[in-house]
Amino acid sequence: MCELTGVCEGGRTVADAYLLVDRFDITTFGPTVTAASQPHPDLAVTFANQVASGPHHAGFSLGVDWSSGLTRPSGSFTSTLTVDYPGGPDWPAGQVSRAITIQLDGEPSHALINKLSYDARFGVDDGPLPQIVPPAASGEALPRLADGSRPRLVLLAISGTSVHGSTVVQGSDEPSLESTKVYRNFGSAWGKATAQAPYDAVLEVAPGGEVELWVEAAGEHRRVTDVAFRVHRCPRFEHLTQDLPPGECSVAPVDSDPVTGSVTVALNPPDGQRGYVGIELTRAPAAPGLYYLVVRSVGATPYRIRPAAHLFERSLPEHEREGSFAFFVVLGGEILDENFARFDPALVVWEARPAWLRVLAPRRSGSTLAATVQARRRDGMAVGPSHSLTLNRLGYSDVFLAPFTVLPPGAWASAAVGKLDGGGVAVDAAFGLGEIVAVLDERPYPIAQARTVATLPALVASVGFADGHALTRWEDEQAIPEDEPVWTRDGIIQRPAAYTKDTPPTLFATLVLDPPVEGYALRAWVRASTGGVELARWPRQLFSGASHALPALTASCVLEGSDRISKTTPTIVWETSPDGQHWFAAGQSGPHVVYWTEGEPIRPPFVDRTGEVSRKLYDVAVELACSAPSRYPHESLAGAVAKVVAAEATYHSSVGWVGANPLNIIPELQKEGVGVVEGGQCEDHANLMRALLRSVGVESQVLFFWNESGATRYTFSCRNNSFWTFQVEAPGNDREGPNPYFTFHALVEHGGAWYDPSYGLAETGLVFALSVDPASGPNWAFRHNYSVLSGSPSMGNPDDTVATGLVCP
């Protein structure tokens, strides 16, 4: 379809173009014989009665078309329309004719179109029209958007030779400054795309146009004067992001005249060339009803307005430059809470909420009113059926009242229904942001409206931690994947996570929706908190279907207890919000086990007696190291770890060994077939302590103290061919007596101090006694310092040996 002035390929037929009236200006019915002269070989003009087709059965339709494939003719063309009427008893048959001029413009035409949600690509959506407002509302009583501004009815100036079938007019695309390009939403970003041929709508930014604006009540051809509105000629955001806009847009808004309620503004002034007119309501009239914004082009550059208008006079050329757009509805009633107070700012629905519909109906006869209430989404789409209400007059007043109940989304499938007192009318609120709208049966527009904020039917089902230290499960040697959850609500998965201390964790999660959000997508915010502190917030997530995956997001703060090597077990509270202000519970996750290390774990952390190493970061090793400070709070980290090793592992100075990861000397962790017999020797304990420290990013060194023995490996002595021992002052255990004598002993050095993990002793309790041979005199212990990961040391190299301060005799 296209306009009579020829703005697109092909032609169109306009119904009710003409009526036939008698000399008394009374519309006549019945004449059916019509004709139209053809003004051009390539034009076809049709003129037909509407006796059978309507919509006005006394009217006549006018059509203009041109041959398919031909270039549209350009210029003025005259056609004579005729209607034959039959004779009657008092008059003869005859014919009525009228010459009309058909103007086909080949040059670009200008038009104003209504563009919904123009700023939505920048996060500010003006929402559906008409907006609903209270009587005489102004200031804070008027709706506000996410950025604090008020909704605008947006008109865009466009031009071109073929525009009204384009995706700019009929779709979500936005015009650019290029006739072959439009701005299009590609999902992740907006960018330019090729316009659909032959449409060539461009954003008109040249000056010359001027429009007069005023407000009219529906069904009344009169200007409303108790109204105020503001006209913006700069959008909130720059839309010409890939064009070269003509200068800055800084023109100030213009207010309507306080007396007449109208205003005339120039399009595209020098400091506002954006082809934009945004009309913002600042004061509503007092009378209930639907109101239109009337726009008339009055400037030197004519703008066609009727084709895109919601309401217009007749489809004739003289009416091309004027049209009306649904602007706002003034309510005639109110939706109130159980105490007859307004919901301010919205009806928050987390359980069944009693409500009242109150309507003021002066000069109304009868004792009842019939109305319907219905829940709607924020975009105006109805949610479920409408529900009939009967309002009863309050005494002899003009007030009518009816109760009903607002339920959370999907409440009919839940226990919330049981909260209804005596049944009654119940309305399921829309998920997220929505509204409850009441309409009287005798009127076509809303008379009462309340905004609703209803919880999503969301529950956290799984949680994961990303970008931490990759752990391996000791029990099955399987790595814990970082892209899989560490916690699930069903309890099947319960895994730890590990980070360097003072690192904000990175979270991801899955929320299940029950009942599912079907048929549309719902935008909502999600946040995670622990201990009353918000960890992370996911804004404007689109929920649909039965579940929604939250992408990995780094927390905005650190967890309590993460400032030191420790093990924490936070419980995370999850909430959803349809607007980022009202929050609803979405369940809890945890307790989560999170380990905090000193730094990046030092690999490889493990070595056994044979020199075999393991680069894996075992979960149980990190658990033992991170829990040590809380188990022994008065010890240093190394001292606490030494005591943990002594407490958990079995020590036997002469145990046999077939070589295995030193974690096996802990009875609860010992694996089958590793060859461990009755625990581990001091070397195994020292290797385990060193591994635990390296697992949390702390370096240490295994030290060996030797006297001569029958073995030559790692042997250093002061005497030859003589077997000496040295004594360690230590308490006894179930395997060793107190103050044992050793041929050798393994310790751990950290920060210049010595630790004995076989006995859980720190430097202050580690005393080496002089070993005396009655025949040969005293022998002195030496400390041998080397890296157990570098292989066997060269005992003949003096650099490998550091004396204790004692000298061989």
Short mmCIF file of C-alpha atoms in Angstrom, two decimals, residues 49 152 155 180 196 255 258 300 319 354 377 400 444 450 544 550 578-579 596 653 660 685 707 786:
data_model
loop_
_atom_site.label_atom_id
_atom_site.label_comp_id
_atom_site.label_asym_id
_atom_site.label_seq_id
_atom_site.Cartn_x
_atom_site.Cartn_y
_atom_site.Cartn_z
CA ASN A 49 -19.21 2.65 -4.56
CA ARG A 152 8.62 10.91 25.41
CA LEU A 155 8.72 11.86 16.10
CA THR A 180 21.24 3.19 1.32
CA GLN A 196 16.00 -2.75 1.68
CA ASP A 255 7.41 24.33 26.84
CA PRO A 258 0.48 27.92 29.68
CA ALA A 300 8.35 26.31 4.51
CA HIS A 319 -5.02 16.46 5.18
CA PRO A 354 -5.45 -7.60 48.70
CA ARG A 377 3.67 -6.74 31.07
CA PHE A 400 -17.84 2.80 43.65
CA PRO A 444 -12.63 1.75 25.74
CA ALA A 450 -1.16 0.36 39.33
CA SER A 544 13.18 -17.12 28.97
CA LEU A 550 24.60 -16.14 34.43
CA PRO A 578 12.83 -6.58 37.63
CA ASP A 579 14.05 -3.01 38.04
CA TRP A 596 42.84 -18.60 50.20
CA SER A 653 61.40 -43.78 62.35
CA ALA A 660 54.54 -42.89 47.06
CA HIS A 685 56.86 -35.89 57.07
CA ASN A 707 75.91 -38.93 61.21
CA TYR A 786 69.99 -28.96 49.55
#
